[in-house]
mmCIF file of C-alpha atoms and ligand atoms in Angstrom:
data_model
loop_
_atom_site.group_PDB
_atom_site.id
_atom_site.type_symbol
_atom_site.label_atom_id
_atom_site.label_comp_id
_atom_site.label_asym_id
_atom_site.label_seq_id
_atom_site.Cartn_x
_atom_site.Cartn_y
_atom_site.Cartn_z
ATOM 1 C CA MET A 7 -72.130 26.179 -29.352
ATOM 2 C CA GLU A 8 -70.079 23.605 -31.070
ATOM 3 C CA VAL A 9 -72.053 20.789 -32.780
ATOM 4 C CA ALA A 10 -71.347 17.145 -31.619
ATOM 5 C CA GLN A 11 -67.960 15.556 -32.706
ATOM 6 C CA ARG A 12 -70.185 12.955 -34.395
ATOM 7 C CA LEU A 13 -71.512 15.701 -36.843
ATOM 8 C CA GLN A 14 -68.080 17.170 -37.301
ATOM 9 C CA ARG A 15 -66.765 13.788 -38.462
ATOM 10 C CA ILE A 16 -69.005 13.669 -41.480
ATOM 11 C CA PRO A 17 -68.632 15.806 -44.656
ATOM 12 C CA PRO A 18 -71.430 18.063 -45.913
ATOM 13 C CA TYR A 19 -73.966 16.431 -48.149
ATOM 14 C CA PRO A 20 -72.460 16.638 -51.673
ATOM 15 C CA PHE A 21 -75.520 17.842 -53.517
ATOM 16 C CA ARG A 22 -76.067 20.666 -51.051
ATOM 17 C CA GLU A 23 -72.663 22.022 -52.108
ATOM 18 C CA ILE A 24 -73.485 21.590 -55.819
ATOM 19 C CA ALA A 25 -76.714 23.440 -55.303
ATOM 20 C CA ALA A 26 -74.716 26.264 -53.709
ATOM 21 C CA ILE A 27 -72.439 26.481 -56.867
ATOM 22 C CA LYS A 28 -75.517 26.679 -59.014
ATOM 23 C CA ARG A 29 -76.968 29.514 -57.034
ATOM 24 C CA ALA A 30 -73.796 31.391 -57.204
ATOM 25 C CA MET A 31 -73.704 30.904 -61.110
ATOM 26 C CA ALA A 32 -77.393 31.979 -61.299
ATOM 27 C CA GLU A 33 -76.563 35.193 -59.425
ATOM 28 C CA GLN A 34 -74.175 35.952 -62.263
ATOM 29 C CA GLY A 35 -76.793 35.242 -64.892
ATOM 30 C CA VAL A 36 -75.366 31.860 -65.816
ATOM 31 C CA GLU A 37 -77.538 28.823 -66.006
ATOM 32 C CA PRO A 38 -75.655 25.693 -66.881
ATOM 33 C CA ILE A 39 -77.125 22.704 -68.688
ATOM 34 C CA ASP A 40 -77.511 20.777 -65.527
ATOM 35 C CA PHE A 41 -76.646 16.975 -65.655
ATOM 36 C CA GLY A 42 -76.022 16.996 -61.855
ATOM 37 C CA ILE A 43 -78.469 15.599 -59.344
ATOM 38 C CA GLY A 44 -80.517 12.620 -60.228
ATOM 39 C CA ASP A 45 -83.885 14.097 -59.565
ATOM 40 C CA PRO A 46 -86.686 13.083 -62.080
ATOM 41 C CA ASP A 47 -87.817 16.141 -64.089
ATOM 42 C CA MET A 48 -91.081 14.519 -65.108
ATOM 43 C CA PRO A 49 -94.248 15.177 -62.945
ATOM 44 C CA THR A 50 -95.858 12.550 -60.705
ATOM 45 C CA PRO A 51 -98.377 10.710 -62.746
ATOM 46 C CA PRO A 52 -101.904 12.471 -62.449
ATOM 47 C CA PHE A 53 -103.650 9.359 -61.159
ATOM 48 C CA VAL A 54 -101.440 9.342 -58.168
ATOM 49 C CA ILE A 55 -102.045 12.878 -57.480
ATOM 50 C CA GLU A 56 -105.699 12.271 -57.728
ATOM 51 C CA ALA A 57 -105.422 9.420 -55.293
ATOM 52 C CA LEU A 58 -103.547 11.612 -52.757
ATOM 53 C CA TYR A 59 -106.226 14.339 -53.178
ATOM 54 C CA GLU A 60 -109.036 11.847 -52.431
ATOM 55 C CA ALA A 61 -107.122 10.227 -49.534
ATOM 56 C CA ALA A 62 -106.146 13.541 -47.954
ATOM 57 C CA GLN A 63 -109.846 14.482 -47.715
ATOM 58 C CA ASP A 64 -110.517 11.441 -45.536
ATOM 59 C CA PRO A 65 -109.858 12.397 -41.873
ATOM 60 C CA ALA A 66 -108.996 8.731 -41.172
ATOM 61 C CA THR A 67 -105.703 9.499 -42.910
ATOM 62 C CA HIS A 68 -104.740 12.509 -40.681
ATOM 63 C CA PRO A 69 -103.523 10.973 -37.454
ATOM 64 C CA TYR A 70 -100.267 9.066 -36.817
ATOM 65 C CA ASP A 71 -100.044 5.780 -38.545
ATOM 66 C CA GLU A 72 -100.053 3.610 -35.526
ATOM 67 C CA SER A 73 -99.615 0.360 -37.587
ATOM 68 C CA GLY A 74 -95.839 0.987 -37.341
ATOM 69 C CA PHE A 75 -94.958 -1.010 -40.420
ATOM 70 C CA GLY A 76 -97.364 0.772 -42.856
ATOM 71 C CA ILE A 77 -101.135 0.574 -43.397
ATOM 72 C CA PRO A 78 -102.502 -2.728 -44.606
ATOM 73 C CA GLU A 79 -103.444 -1.359 -48.101
ATOM 74 C CA PHE A 80 -99.948 -0.136 -48.676
ATOM 75 C CA LYS A 81 -98.307 -3.385 -47.558
ATOM 76 C CA GLN A 82 -100.806 -5.400 -49.655
ATOM 77 C CA ALA A 83 -99.910 -3.380 -52.756
ATOM 78 C CA VAL A 84 -96.230 -3.900 -52.107
ATOM 79 C CA ALA A 85 -96.756 -7.619 -51.705
ATOM 80 C CA ASP A 86 -98.808 -7.922 -54.816
ATOM 81 C CA PHE A 87 -96.208 -5.840 -56.782
ATOM 82 C CA GLY A 88 -93.531 -8.233 -55.488
ATOM 83 C CA GLN A 89 -95.502 -11.199 -56.745
ATOM 84 C CA ARG A 90 -96.342 -9.627 -60.252
ATOM 85 C CA ARG A 91 -92.998 -7.995 -60.842
ATOM 86 C CA PHE A 92 -90.506 -10.376 -59.193
ATOM 87 C CA GLY A 93 -92.397 -13.552 -58.546
ATOM 88 C CA ILE A 94 -91.584 -13.333 -54.861
ATOM 89 C CA GLU A 95 -93.656 -13.882 -51.789
ATOM 90 C CA VAL A 96 -93.404 -11.399 -48.994
ATOM 91 C CA SER A 97 -95.595 -11.470 -46.019
ATOM 92 C CA THR A 98 -97.639 -8.364 -45.111
ATOM 93 C CA ASP A 99 -97.278 -9.263 -41.344
ATOM 94 C CA ASN A 100 -93.621 -8.711 -40.792
ATOM 95 C CA GLU A 101 -91.587 -8.516 -43.984
ATOM 96 C CA ILE A 102 -92.521 -5.002 -45.234
ATOM 97 C CA GLN A 103 -91.803 -1.727 -43.821
ATOM 98 C CA CYS A 104 -93.106 1.580 -45.339
ATOM 99 C CA CYS A 105 -90.358 4.268 -45.097
ATOM 100 C CA LEU A 106 -89.797 8.041 -45.604
ATOM 101 C CA GLY A 107 -87.856 7.471 -48.684
ATOM 102 C CA SER A 108 -85.112 4.972 -49.217
ATOM 103 C CA LYS A 109 -82.399 7.242 -47.904
ATOM 104 C CA GLU A 110 -84.099 7.234 -44.474
ATOM 105 C CA ALA A 111 -84.343 3.346 -44.524
ATOM 106 C CA LEU A 112 -80.659 3.013 -45.638
ATOM 107 C CA ALA A 113 -79.587 5.404 -42.828
ATOM 108 C CA HIS A 114 -81.624 3.726 -40.163
ATOM 109 C CA ILE A 115 -80.761 0.040 -40.972
ATOM 110 C CA ILE A 116 -77.104 1.089 -40.289
ATOM 111 C CA TRP A 117 -78.305 2.510 -36.739
ATOM 112 C CA ALA A 118 -80.103 -0.753 -36.172
ATOM 113 C CA TYR A 119 -76.913 -2.913 -36.712
ATOM 114 C CA VAL A 120 -73.770 -0.950 -36.302
ATOM 115 C CA ASP A 121 -72.079 -0.548 -32.993
ATOM 116 C CA PRO A 122 -68.697 1.375 -32.637
ATOM 117 C CA SER A 123 -65.996 -0.310 -34.609
ATOM 118 C CA ASP A 124 -68.303 -2.807 -36.318
ATOM 119 C CA VAL A 125 -67.251 -3.408 -39.861
ATOM 120 C CA VAL A 126 -69.567 -2.522 -42.804
ATOM 121 C CA LEU A 127 -68.765 -3.597 -46.395
ATOM 122 C CA VAL A 128 -69.374 -0.510 -48.638
ATOM 123 C CA PRO A 129 -68.831 -0.426 -52.379
ATOM 124 C CA GLU A 130 -66.856 2.439 -53.882
ATOM 125 C CA PRO A 131 -67.859 4.418 -55.809
ATOM 126 C CA ALA A 132 -71.247 4.624 -54.167
ATOM 127 C CA TYR A 133 -74.299 6.759 -52.986
ATOM 128 C CA SER A 134 -72.659 8.603 -50.029
ATOM 129 C CA VAL A 135 -75.241 7.487 -47.419
ATOM 130 C CA TYR A 136 -73.795 4.041 -46.766
ATOM 131 C CA LYS A 137 -70.297 5.298 -45.738
ATOM 132 C CA VAL A 138 -71.433 8.423 -44.091
ATOM 133 C CA GLN A 139 -74.014 6.716 -41.797
ATOM 134 C CA THR A 140 -71.571 3.874 -40.909
ATOM 135 C CA THR A 141 -69.001 6.541 -39.785
ATOM 136 C CA TRP A 142 -71.619 8.354 -37.932
ATOM 137 C CA CYS A 143 -72.420 5.253 -35.957
ATOM 138 C CA GLY A 144 -68.766 4.912 -35.156
ATOM 139 C CA GLY A 145 -68.478 1.862 -37.476
ATOM 140 C CA ALA A 146 -65.663 0.997 -39.898
ATOM 141 C CA PRO A 147 -66.534 1.103 -43.439
ATOM 142 C CA PHE A 148 -64.432 -1.395 -45.489
ATOM 143 C CA PRO A 149 -64.323 -0.175 -49.154
ATOM 144 C CA LEU A 150 -65.151 -2.712 -51.940
ATOM 145 C CA PRO A 151 -63.754 -1.271 -55.182
ATOM 146 C CA LEU A 152 -66.143 -1.510 -58.078
ATOM 147 C CA ASP A 153 -63.731 -2.325 -60.971
ATOM 148 C CA PRO A 154 -64.930 -1.368 -64.493
ATOM 149 C CA ALA A 155 -63.016 -4.537 -65.762
ATOM 150 C CA ALA A 156 -65.402 -6.530 -63.525
ATOM 151 C CA ALA A 157 -68.690 -4.819 -64.713
ATOM 152 C CA PHE A 158 -68.560 -2.720 -61.492
ATOM 153 C CA LEU A 159 -69.343 -5.728 -59.313
ATOM 154 C CA PRO A 160 -67.322 -6.198 -56.183
ATOM 155 C CA ASP A 161 -65.012 -9.107 -55.788
ATOM 156 C CA LEU A 162 -66.375 -10.726 -52.613
ATOM 157 C CA SER A 163 -63.682 -13.363 -52.721
ATOM 158 C CA ALA A 164 -61.035 -10.657 -52.251
ATOM 159 C CA ILE A 165 -62.296 -9.513 -48.991
ATOM 160 C CA PRO A 166 -59.967 -10.832 -46.142
ATOM 161 C CA SER A 167 -61.579 -13.417 -43.983
ATOM 162 C CA SER A 168 -60.835 -11.393 -40.818
ATOM 163 C CA VAL A 169 -62.831 -8.506 -42.404
ATOM 164 C CA ALA A 170 -65.643 -10.710 -43.573
ATOM 165 C CA ASN A 171 -65.803 -12.291 -40.214
ATOM 166 C CA ALA A 172 -66.194 -8.888 -38.420
ATOM 167 C CA ALA A 173 -68.660 -7.482 -40.936
ATOM 168 C CA LYS A 174 -72.200 -7.037 -40.005
ATOM 169 C CA LEU A 175 -73.624 -5.408 -43.138
ATOM 170 C CA LEU A 176 -72.797 -5.686 -46.891
ATOM 171 C CA PHE A 177 -74.167 -2.956 -49.169
ATOM 172 C CA LEU A 178 -75.084 -3.582 -52.654
ATOM 173 C CA ASN A 179 -76.822 -1.182 -55.009
ATOM 174 C CA TYR A 180 -78.039 -2.586 -58.485
ATOM 175 C CA PRO A 181 -78.936 -1.055 -60.758
ATOM 176 C CA ASN A 182 -76.062 1.177 -59.577
ATOM 177 C CA ASN A 183 -75.632 4.800 -58.974
ATOM 178 C CA PRO A 184 -73.214 6.269 -60.158
ATOM 179 C CA THR A 185 -72.000 3.666 -62.524
ATOM 180 C CA GLY A 186 -75.226 2.514 -64.205
ATOM 181 C CA ALA A 187 -73.993 -1.091 -63.852
ATOM 182 C CA VAL A 188 -76.505 -4.014 -63.271
ATOM 183 C CA ALA A 189 -76.074 -7.240 -61.339
ATOM 184 C CA THR A 190 -76.142 -10.692 -62.785
ATOM 185 C CA ARG A 191 -78.128 -13.350 -61.120
ATOM 186 C CA GLU A 192 -74.887 -15.303 -60.629
ATOM 187 C CA PHE A 193 -73.492 -12.437 -58.698
ATOM 188 C CA TYR A 194 -76.567 -12.196 -56.443
ATOM 189 C CA GLU A 195 -76.320 -16.013 -55.828
ATOM 190 C CA LYS A 196 -72.641 -15.438 -54.816
ATOM 191 C CA ALA A 197 -73.605 -12.569 -52.568
ATOM 192 C CA VAL A 198 -76.286 -14.650 -50.811
ATOM 193 C CA ALA A 199 -73.987 -17.440 -50.224
ATOM 194 C CA PHE A 200 -71.285 -15.028 -48.895
ATOM 195 C CA ALA A 201 -73.808 -13.561 -46.386
ATOM 196 C CA HIS A 202 -74.685 -17.070 -45.166
ATOM 197 C CA GLN A 203 -71.103 -18.094 -44.972
ATOM 198 C CA TRP A 204 -70.123 -14.960 -42.795
ATOM 199 C CA ASP A 205 -73.381 -14.466 -40.968
ATOM 200 C CA LEU A 206 -74.063 -10.863 -42.178
ATOM 201 C CA ILE A 207 -77.021 -8.966 -43.615
ATOM 202 C CA ILE A 208 -76.935 -7.728 -47.255
ATOM 203 C CA VAL A 209 -78.608 -4.249 -47.639
ATOM 204 C CA GLN A 210 -79.543 -4.182 -51.279
ATOM 205 C CA ASP A 211 -80.427 -0.652 -52.421
ATOM 206 C CA ALA A 212 -82.936 -1.023 -55.342
ATOM 207 C CA ALA A 213 -83.906 2.493 -55.832
ATOM 208 C CA TYR A 214 -83.451 2.239 -59.623
ATOM 209 C CA SER A 215 -85.168 -1.161 -60.053
ATOM 210 C CA GLU A 216 -87.697 0.208 -62.429
ATOM 211 C CA VAL A 217 -85.519 2.511 -64.565
ATOM 212 C CA TYR A 218 -84.309 -0.012 -67.192
ATOM 213 C CA TYR A 219 -84.258 -0.420 -70.947
ATOM 214 C CA GLU A 220 -84.874 -2.744 -73.802
ATOM 215 C CA ASP A 221 -84.902 -6.342 -72.771
ATOM 216 C CA TYR A 222 -82.980 -5.976 -69.551
ATOM 217 C CA LEU A 223 -85.168 -6.583 -66.375
ATOM 218 C CA PRO A 224 -83.575 -6.109 -63.009
ATOM 219 C CA SER A 225 -84.124 -8.826 -60.494
ATOM 220 C CA SER A 226 -84.923 -8.502 -56.756
ATOM 221 C CA LEU A 227 -82.258 -10.009 -54.504
ATOM 222 C CA LEU A 228 -85.257 -11.813 -52.773
ATOM 223 C CA GLU A 229 -85.580 -13.977 -55.944
ATOM 224 C CA ILE A 230 -82.546 -15.937 -54.814
ATOM 225 C CA GLU A 231 -83.153 -18.904 -52.655
ATOM 226 C CA GLY A 232 -82.167 -18.344 -49.058
ATOM 227 C CA ALA A 233 -81.881 -14.576 -49.547
ATOM 228 C CA LYS A 234 -84.733 -13.634 -47.189
ATOM 229 C CA ASP A 235 -82.776 -14.954 -44.170
ATOM 230 C CA VAL A 236 -79.900 -12.657 -44.883
ATOM 231 C CA CYS A 237 -81.337 -9.562 -46.717
ATOM 232 C CA ILE A 238 -83.222 -6.342 -46.599
ATOM 233 C CA GLU A 239 -83.942 -4.634 -49.865
ATOM 234 C CA MET A 240 -84.826 -1.033 -50.139
ATOM 235 C CA HIS A 241 -87.261 0.203 -52.893
ATOM 236 C CA SER A 242 -88.490 3.680 -53.674
ATOM 237 C CA PHE A 243 -91.306 5.544 -55.366
ATOM 238 C CA SER A 244 -88.785 8.378 -55.946
ATOM 239 C CA LYS A 245 -87.283 7.390 -59.356
ATOM 240 C CA SER A 246 -89.783 4.885 -60.491
ATOM 241 C CA PHE A 247 -92.890 7.285 -60.157
ATOM 242 C CA ASN A 248 -91.208 10.627 -60.323
ATOM 243 C CA MET A 249 -92.170 11.070 -56.578
ATOM 244 C CA THR A 250 -88.932 12.140 -54.995
ATOM 245 C CA GLY A 251 -90.428 14.959 -52.870
ATOM 246 C CA TRP A 252 -93.249 12.728 -51.477
ATOM 247 C CA ARG A 253 -90.736 10.689 -49.323
ATOM 248 C CA VAL A 254 -92.301 7.311 -49.592
ATOM 249 C CA ALA A 255 -90.418 3.952 -49.979
ATOM 250 C CA TRP A 256 -90.512 0.458 -48.660
ATOM 251 C CA ALA A 257 -88.101 -2.092 -47.305
ATOM 252 C CA TRP A 258 -88.761 -5.807 -47.690
ATOM 253 C CA GLY A 259 -86.750 -8.826 -46.456
ATOM 254 C CA GLY A 260 -86.220 -11.126 -43.564
ATOM 255 C CA GLU A 261 -88.306 -10.589 -40.538
ATOM 256 C CA GLN A 262 -85.300 -9.812 -38.376
ATOM 257 C CA PRO A 263 -83.908 -6.943 -40.361
ATOM 258 C CA VAL A 264 -87.279 -5.529 -41.248
ATOM 259 C CA GLY A 265 -88.188 -5.718 -37.509
ATOM 260 C CA ALA A 266 -84.895 -4.019 -36.472
ATOM 261 C CA LEU A 267 -85.520 -1.148 -39.039
ATOM 262 C CA SER A 268 -89.002 -0.839 -37.758
ATOM 263 C CA LYS A 269 -87.800 -0.495 -34.100
ATOM 264 C CA VAL A 270 -85.433 2.311 -34.974
ATOM 265 C CA LYS A 271 -88.118 4.135 -37.002
ATOM 266 C CA ALA A 272 -90.671 3.801 -34.156
ATOM 267 C CA ASN A 273 -88.284 5.706 -31.974
ATOM 268 C CA VAL A 274 -87.320 8.320 -34.576
ATOM 269 C CA ASP A 275 -90.309 9.107 -36.758
ATOM 270 C CA SER A 276 -93.959 8.435 -36.656
ATOM 271 C CA GLY A 277 -94.485 6.919 -40.135
ATOM 272 C CA THR A 278 -95.547 8.198 -43.523
ATOM 273 C CA PHE A 279 -98.694 10.285 -43.978
ATOM 274 C CA MET A 280 -101.432 7.670 -44.561
ATOM 275 C CA ALA A 281 -102.771 9.608 -47.601
ATOM 276 C CA VAL A 282 -99.397 9.278 -49.115
ATOM 277 C CA GLN A 283 -99.389 5.504 -48.390
ATOM 278 C CA ARG A 284 -102.733 5.210 -49.982
ATOM 279 C CA ALA A 285 -101.515 7.015 -53.152
ATOM 280 C CA GLY A 286 -98.387 4.875 -53.159
ATOM 281 C CA ALA A 287 -100.615 1.851 -53.077
ATOM 282 C CA VAL A 288 -102.516 3.174 -56.144
ATOM 283 C CA ALA A 289 -99.198 3.945 -57.848
ATOM 284 C CA LEU A 290 -98.000 0.391 -57.495
ATOM 285 C CA SER A 291 -101.252 -1.207 -58.682
ATOM 286 C CA HIS A 292 -101.242 0.971 -61.782
ATOM 287 C CA TYR A 293 -97.593 0.779 -62.440
ATOM 288 C CA ASP A 294 -97.670 -0.726 -65.829
ATOM 289 C CA GLN A 295 -99.720 2.119 -67.191
ATOM 290 C CA PHE A 296 -97.123 4.638 -66.396
ATOM 291 C CA ALA A 297 -93.526 3.096 -66.480
ATOM 292 C CA PRO A 298 -93.135 2.287 -70.208
ATOM 293 C CA THR A 299 -93.509 5.993 -71.112
ATOM 294 C CA MET A 300 -91.063 7.093 -68.536
ATOM 295 C CA ARG A 301 -88.556 4.462 -69.727
ATOM 296 C CA ALA A 302 -88.857 5.495 -73.254
ATOM 297 C CA GLU A 303 -88.200 9.152 -72.413
ATOM 298 C CA TYR A 304 -85.019 8.324 -70.499
ATOM 299 C CA GLN A 305 -83.970 5.777 -73.213
ATOM 300 C CA ALA A 306 -84.153 8.581 -75.973
ATOM 301 C CA ARG A 307 -82.020 10.883 -73.705
ATOM 302 C CA ARG A 308 -79.621 8.037 -72.909
ATOM 303 C CA ASP A 309 -79.105 7.403 -76.608
ATOM 304 C CA ALA A 310 -78.631 10.993 -77.364
ATOM 305 C CA LEU A 311 -76.059 11.587 -74.659
ATOM 306 C CA VAL A 312 -73.999 8.356 -74.994
ATOM 307 C CA ASP A 313 -73.898 8.703 -78.891
ATOM 308 C CA GLY A 314 -73.073 12.375 -78.451
ATOM 309 C CA LEU A 315 -70.186 11.640 -76.196
ATOM 310 C CA ASN A 316 -68.948 8.888 -78.341
ATOM 311 C CA SER A 317 -68.928 11.218 -81.353
ATOM 312 C CA LEU A 318 -66.444 13.273 -79.310
ATOM 313 C CA GLY A 319 -64.100 10.380 -78.637
ATOM 314 C CA TRP A 320 -65.586 8.453 -75.736
ATOM 315 C CA ASN A 321 -66.159 4.863 -76.082
ATOM 316 C CA LEU A 322 -69.205 4.159 -73.908
ATOM 317 C CA ALA A 323 -71.665 1.427 -73.819
ATOM 318 C CA ARG A 324 -75.404 2.312 -73.385
ATOM 319 C CA PRO A 325 -76.250 1.571 -69.682
ATOM 320 C CA GLN A 326 -79.032 -1.136 -69.333
ATOM 321 C CA ALA A 327 -80.603 0.655 -66.374
ATOM 322 C CA THR A 328 -80.619 3.839 -64.348
ATOM 323 C CA PHE A 329 -80.574 7.392 -65.595
ATOM 324 C CA TYR A 330 -76.797 7.872 -65.201
ATOM 325 C CA ILE A 331 -73.871 7.953 -67.667
ATOM 326 C CA TRP A 332 -70.661 7.184 -66.019
ATOM 327 C CA ALA A 333 -67.781 8.108 -68.184
ATOM 328 C CA PRO A 334 -64.055 8.254 -67.883
ATOM 329 C CA VAL A 335 -62.328 11.665 -67.689
ATOM 330 C CA PRO A 336 -60.373 12.429 -70.859
ATOM 331 C CA PRO A 337 -56.419 12.393 -70.538
ATOM 332 C CA ASN A 338 -54.706 15.675 -69.829
ATOM 333 C CA PHE A 339 -56.906 16.233 -66.764
ATOM 334 C CA ALA A 340 -55.287 15.422 -63.441
ATOM 335 C CA THR A 341 -58.599 14.831 -61.589
ATOM 336 C CA SER A 342 -62.339 14.426 -62.187
ATOM 337 C CA ALA A 343 -62.920 17.675 -60.279
ATOM 338 C CA GLU A 344 -60.570 19.484 -62.597
ATOM 339 C CA PHE A 345 -62.286 18.113 -65.638
ATOM 340 C CA CYS A 346 -65.799 19.014 -64.359
ATOM 341 C CA ALA A 347 -64.640 22.499 -63.397
ATOM 342 C CA ALA A 348 -63.269 23.028 -66.967
ATOM 343 C CA LEU A 349 -66.699 21.698 -68.361
ATOM 344 C CA LEU A 350 -68.607 24.182 -66.170
ATOM 345 C CA GLN A 351 -66.449 27.194 -66.959
ATOM 346 C CA LYS A 352 -65.890 26.603 -70.692
ATOM 347 C CA CYS A 353 -69.125 24.881 -71.669
ATOM 348 C CA GLU A 354 -71.662 25.869 -68.846
ATOM 349 C CA VAL A 355 -72.311 22.084 -68.660
ATOM 350 C CA LEU A 356 -72.618 20.690 -65.022
ATOM 351 C CA ALA A 357 -71.471 17.177 -64.468
ATOM 352 C CA ILE A 358 -70.571 15.597 -61.149
ATOM 353 C CA PRO A 359 -66.867 14.562 -60.396
ATOM 354 C CA GLY A 360 -66.548 10.778 -59.694
ATOM 355 C CA THR A 361 -64.867 11.492 -56.332
ATOM 356 C CA THR A 362 -68.214 12.737 -55.037
ATOM 357 C CA TYR A 363 -68.909 8.983 -54.768
ATOM 358 C CA GLY A 364 -65.647 8.119 -52.953
ATOM 359 C CA ASP A 365 -61.923 8.021 -53.861
ATOM 360 C CA ALA A 366 -62.468 5.101 -56.244
ATOM 361 C CA GLY A 367 -64.465 7.441 -58.458
ATOM 362 C CA GLU A 368 -61.373 9.388 -59.386
ATOM 363 C CA GLY A 369 -60.899 9.294 -63.065
ATOM 364 C CA TRP A 370 -64.707 9.315 -63.783
ATOM 365 C CA PHE A 371 -67.611 11.676 -63.861
ATOM 366 C CA ARG A 372 -71.333 11.172 -63.831
ATOM 367 C CA MET A 373 -73.974 12.865 -66.012
ATOM 368 C CA SER A 374 -77.591 12.390 -64.980
ATOM 369 C CA LEU A 375 -80.301 12.186 -67.653
ATOM 370 C CA THR A 376 -82.698 14.213 -65.602
ATOM 371 C CA LEU A 377 -82.796 17.764 -66.791
ATOM 372 C CA ASN A 378 -84.807 20.835 -66.014
ATOM 373 C CA GLY A 379 -86.315 23.153 -68.545
ATOM 374 C CA ALA A 380 -87.856 22.373 -71.935
ATOM 375 C CA ASP A 381 -86.517 20.361 -74.909
ATOM 376 C CA LYS A 382 -84.302 17.817 -73.064
ATOM 377 C CA LEU A 383 -83.020 16.329 -76.284
ATOM 378 C CA GLY A 384 -82.136 19.783 -77.483
ATOM 379 C CA GLN A 385 -80.310 20.494 -74.308
ATOM 380 C CA ILE A 386 -78.238 17.212 -74.776
ATOM 381 C CA ARG A 387 -77.501 18.157 -78.358
ATOM 382 C CA GLU A 388 -76.398 21.564 -77.249
ATOM 383 C CA ALA A 389 -74.129 20.373 -74.506
ATOM 384 C CA ILE A 390 -72.388 17.916 -76.873
ATOM 385 C CA SER A 391 -71.985 20.694 -79.437
ATOM 386 C CA ARG A 392 -70.446 23.061 -76.895
ATOM 387 C CA ILE A 393 -68.039 20.386 -75.572
ATOM 388 C CA GLY A 394 -66.998 19.631 -79.218
ATOM 389 C CA GLN A 395 -66.418 23.316 -80.014
ATOM 390 C CA ARG A 396 -65.107 24.631 -76.783
ATOM 391 C CA MET A 397 -62.929 21.770 -75.654
ATOM 392 C CA PRO A 398 -61.756 20.232 -78.944
ATOM 393 C CA GLY A 399 -59.446 17.330 -79.144
ATOM 394 C CA LEU A 400 -60.276 15.925 -75.672
ATOM 395 C CA TRP A 401 -59.178 12.406 -76.758
ATOM 396 C CA GLY A 402 -56.340 13.509 -78.973
HETATM 397 C C1 PLP B 514 -78.606 4.906 -54.973
HETATM 398 C C2 PLP B 514 -79.631 5.718 -54.335
HETATM 399 N N1 PLP B 514 -80.266 5.000 -53.234
HETATM 400 C C3 PLP B 514 -81.183 5.726 -52.638
HETATM 401 C C4 PLP B 514 -81.489 7.090 -52.946
HETATM 402 C C5 PLP B 514 -82.593 7.875 -52.178
HETATM 403 O O1 PLP B 514 -83.784 7.903 -52.823
HETATM 404 P P1 PLP B 514 -85.081 8.246 -51.912
HETATM 405 O O2 PLP B 514 -84.677 8.543 -50.529
HETATM 406 O O3 PLP B 514 -85.738 9.432 -52.676
HETATM 407 O O4 PLP B 514 -85.900 7.115 -51.952
HETATM 408 C C6 PLP B 514 -80.897 7.689 -54.085
HETATM 409 C C7 PLP B 514 -81.243 9.079 -54.495
HETATM 410 O O5 PLP B 514 -80.587 9.598 -55.285
HETATM 411 C C8 PLP B 514 -79.883 6.899 -54.705
HETATM 412 O O6 PLP B 514 -79.279 7.397 -55.781
#
C-alpha cells in the first residue's frame, strides 16, 4: 500500500540517515569520532532521577493527565522559573502547556495555525521541523536567509509586504541551531514590532536557552513588552538537563497560541506521564545546582574545538551559547557534503553538512560538542590532530 502523498512530500528525517551511515561503518569495525547529532552525553542529574523514582511509585501519577495543560505542580515550577530566570510573569491558568519534547510542540503549533497555502516565515539554515511540518500541512515556507554578515539574524525588513501580509507564523530559534548565534534584545524588539505590524505569531524555539557561556545570558522573547500578545516560546528539558529521552518540555506565551497548541495536543496525545512532570518540576526548582557544571564542561570542549580548528587555519569566534560549532567549508571542496564525506573517509571524523539545515547551509558544516565515549577533550584533540595530518593545507 502506498503511503499518503503528504508523507511522500517530505524528506526522511536527516539524523535517521546519519545513524544508518554510522551503523554501516560500525559493521566494518570503524567508529568515527562523532560530532554529529546534538544529544547530550552527560547523564540526567541524579536528583531528577530520584524524583522520578519517587513519583512513579505514587499511583496517582499513573492515569492520563486530565489537566490538559499539565499538572499544577509542573506549571507552577515553570512559572517560578520564568520569574527567577527571566523576570517574566506567566499565568499557570492558560499561558503554559506541558509538551512531549519541544519538537512535538513545534510541529503541533504549525498544525494549529497553518491551512493549505498559508505562508510561514522560516529561517535558513534551521532545525528541519519548521519547514517540514509547514510543508506537511500544505503551507508555503518562505525562507529567511541567516547571513553570517548579519550575525545570523534574519533581515525582517527585507520580507516583501505581500509575504508578510500573508504570513501566519514567524519562526525564530535563539540561541540558534546550527549556527550557535544569539539574538540581541534589539532584534527581539524589532521582531515583536514586526509581528504586531503584520498580525502574525512568532514561534521562538528556545531549546538552547540554558546552554550559554561566560557572561552571556540568553533572554526570553517574553521579556519584550507586548510579546505575549504575539508569541509562543518553546522550552525544553532535553538540552538544559540532559533529559532528551524523557520527552518533556513546555510552551509559554499568549493565551490564544497556547490554547491552540493545547487543543491540537488534546486530540493527538494524552499528555506527559505525570511522574515525569513531577520530576521536571524538581529539575526546574534545583536548576542552579546543576547547570553551572554542565556549562563548564561544554565550555572546555568548545574552547578545545574552536582553538583546534583555528590552529588548522579556520578563523572562528567562540559561540556564546549552544553546543554547536558552525564553520565554513575550506576552499577546494565544491559542497559541504563533499567536505564532510572526505572528513569521514580520511579522518574518521563525523560532522554534519550545512545543507542538512537547508540550502542556505551550503558552504558550512556543523560539529556538536556532545560526544560519546570517554575522554571528550582527548577525542577533540585527536580529531584535530587527524585533520591536521591527513588533510594538510586545507586553508592553503
Ligand atoms: C533547535 C531545536 N529545537 C528543538 C529541538 C527538539 O528538542 P526536544 O524535542 O528534545 O525538546 C532540537 C533538538 O535537537 C533543536 O535542535
